[in-house]
Amino acid sequence: MTIVFFNPRAQKAHRRLPLSLLMVARGLPPDARWTLVDGNVEANALDRLRALCARGRVLLLVTVMPGPQLRVAVPICRELKARNPELFVVWGGYFPSVHPEAVARDPGVDLVAIGQGEATVAEVLAALEAGADPLVSGTAAWRGGALVKGAPRANQASSAWGPVPYARVDMERYAARTFLGSRTFNHHSSVGCPFLCNFCAVVNLYAGRWLPDPAADVVRSVRQLHDEFGANAVEFHDNNFFAWERRCREVAEGIERCGVAWWGEGRIDTMLGFAGATWEAMARSGLRMVFFGAESGDDEALDRMDKGGLRVADTLALNQLALRHGVVPEFSFVLGNAGDPERDVRKSLELVRRLKHDNPACEIILYLYTPVPLPGQWDEAERLGMKFPTDLDGWLAPPWASFDARRTASTPWMTSALRREIYDFEVVLNARFPTATDRNLAGWQRSLLRYAAAPRWRTGLTRAPWELKLLQRAWAYRRPEEMGF
């Protein structure tokens, strides 16, 4: 049976290694024949898929994130299924794992893989080749008008499956020029997260478990990217790279001589507890920026989000700590919690101003709060009348098509005026403090934006900043949450 992996187009810029599929491929038998089609780097991806899926019995494995990938994957899979009756389509990844019913009932999908896919895909392949039922552990299907699930599958550390098969892709296509370096590659060194924030879909998949690769394996992977493929920068796409201080320090010490710059995601309260020597080791090794979920400037909102006791004071302290060590903190906010959205927004924007006052180099990313189906805030969302679509056509229609991008969330409690207040503030913020990650913005453009935004930032008059919007549009200002680094 021929196996085809498909990574639907998701990015406007910064092509990243399709690690979700390359890592799943490690679970296949050594003699398995597989091909990867990446819509992010192949202009003729659809033509290749049409040709590959017309070759008799084919297993098509598709990874799907909400937003752009979903919009691409639905029509393509429906077309391929209609053209090729023998084609068997499996969707996996974030969106199918969180919304399996909406996916499984679609005519373009035969099976949903929930959570980690290495062992699941291998068992599905074996079942199909043996003529057996492919509804194995870790999968779901639509049968008899209802969602039927296989037994849950336990998660494993990624390192259990061996190294990433880089040789199966053209690595030159993924050597990205970013603010970190001229040849930036991405890597994933752990799965899950040890925390239970009730707005985060990672909890749906891993339920508070964090499974890290050993530090020695991480060091070996970075050295391979550096030595074999010329990497001078690495982005760690772990949900929580910095969950274990000792591992962080061992990785930092192990990659210091590579001379690579690096980026990762971490918890504010966790890294506040790191020893000064660990911070120094990470900075020496090339740590340039850390993405932190600040989430809100309101302690009450943080408690509603089950942020594990995180306080606004912690965010302010971490901002100063990172500054002292020469590491840029990148703070993410999700604004407009169901409990009291006006208070949440007001206090969060106040916190942003304090963070920028204390450390102008800190990066700020603003999202709108979008609930996930977990106890807590989702209960409040349901009480206020919020319901997710039950099929993929619903997810492709407004306003849901952009819901999980967390930019235009149409939640029942968010007014258009409050959303506009956030967007206007963001325009002024990004003009007064242009992101360091926009590598295409010239120095004189940055200076002009700062100068033009200074009066608004100083006075707090951020409403209708049309003059700043015009400048940002004219120069194609790149927000990192949309365009990458």
Short mmCIF file of N, CA, C and O in Angstrom, two decimals, residues 272 314-327 329 331 354-355 357-359:
data_model
loop_
_atom_site.label_atom_id
_atom_site.label_comp_id
_atom_site.label_asym_id
_atom_site.label_seq_id
_atom_site.Cartn_x
_atom_site.Cartn_y
_atom_site.Cartn_z
N LEU A 272 10.99 32.04 36.38
CA LEU A 272 11.35 32.93 37.49
C LEU A 272 12.14 32.18 38.57
O LEU A 272 12.95 32.77 39.28
N ASP A 314 4.32 38.45 38.69
CA ASP A 314 5.32 37.53 38.14
C ASP A 314 5.74 37.96 36.73
O ASP A 314 6.92 37.87 36.37
N THR A 315 4.77 38.38 35.94
CA THR A 315 5.08 38.82 34.59
C THR A 315 6.00 40.03 34.60
O THR A 315 6.98 40.12 33.84
N LEU A 316 5.71 40.98 35.49
CA LEU A 316 6.56 42.16 35.61
C LEU A 316 7.97 41.79 36.07
O LEU A 316 8.96 42.32 35.55
N ALA A 317 8.07 40.84 36.98
CA ALA A 317 9.38 40.43 37.48
C ALA A 317 10.17 39.69 36.41
O ALA A 317 11.39 39.88 36.26
N LEU A 318 9.50 38.82 35.66
CA LEU A 318 10.18 38.08 34.60
C LEU A 318 10.70 39.01 33.53
O LEU A 318 11.79 38.81 32.98
N ASN A 319 9.93 40.04 33.22
CA ASN A 319 10.35 41.03 32.22
C ASN A 319 11.70 41.66 32.60
O ASN A 319 12.59 41.81 31.76
N GLN A 320 11.85 41.98 33.87
CA GLN A 320 13.10 42.56 34.36
C GLN A 320 14.22 41.52 34.38
O GLN A 320 15.37 41.83 34.04
N LEU A 321 13.90 40.30 34.77
CA LEU A 321 14.91 39.24 34.84
C LEU A 321 15.48 38.94 33.46
O LEU A 321 16.70 38.82 33.28
N ALA A 322 14.60 38.80 32.48
CA ALA A 322 15.07 38.52 31.11
C ALA A 322 15.94 39.67 30.59
O ALA A 322 16.96 39.44 29.92
N LEU A 323 15.55 40.90 30.90
CA LEU A 323 16.32 42.06 30.47
C LEU A 323 17.75 42.00 31.02
O LEU A 323 18.72 42.27 30.30
N ARG A 324 17.88 41.63 32.28
CA ARG A 324 19.21 41.57 32.90
C ARG A 324 20.12 40.54 32.22
O ARG A 324 21.34 40.69 32.20
N HIS A 325 19.51 39.49 31.66
CA HIS A 325 20.31 38.44 31.03
C HIS A 325 20.40 38.58 29.51
O HIS A 325 20.93 37.69 28.84
N GLY A 326 19.85 39.66 28.98
CA GLY A 326 19.96 39.89 27.54
C GLY A 326 19.08 38.99 26.70
O GLY A 326 19.36 38.76 25.51
N VAL A 327 18.01 38.46 27.27
CA VAL A 327 17.06 37.61 26.56
C VAL A 327 15.76 38.39 26.36
O VAL A 327 15.25 39.01 27.31
N PRO A 329 11.93 38.77 26.19
CA PRO A 329 10.70 38.06 26.49
C PRO A 329 9.61 38.45 25.49
O PRO A 329 9.41 39.62 25.20
N PHE A 331 5.78 38.29 25.14
CA PHE A 331 4.59 38.05 25.96
C PHE A 331 3.34 37.96 25.09
O PHE A 331 3.04 38.87 24.31
N ARG A 354 3.06 49.00 31.02
CA ARG A 354 4.08 48.89 32.08
C ARG A 354 5.26 48.03 31.61
O ARG A 354 6.43 48.35 31.88
N LEU A 355 4.95 46.95 30.90
CA LEU A 355 6.02 46.08 30.41
C LEU A 355 6.93 46.82 29.43
O LEU A 355 8.15 46.71 29.49
N HIS A 357 7.34 50.05 29.29
CA HIS A 357 8.07 51.08 30.03
C HIS A 357 9.32 50.50 30.67
O HIS A 357 10.41 51.10 30.64
N ASP A 358 9.16 49.32 31.27
CA ASP A 358 10.28 48.69 31.98
C ASP A 358 11.32 48.10 31.03
O ASP A 358 12.51 48.07 31.35
N ASN A 359 10.85 47.61 29.90
CA ASN A 359 11.74 46.91 28.95
C ASN A 359 11.21 47.11 27.54
O ASN A 359 10.46 46.29 27.02
#
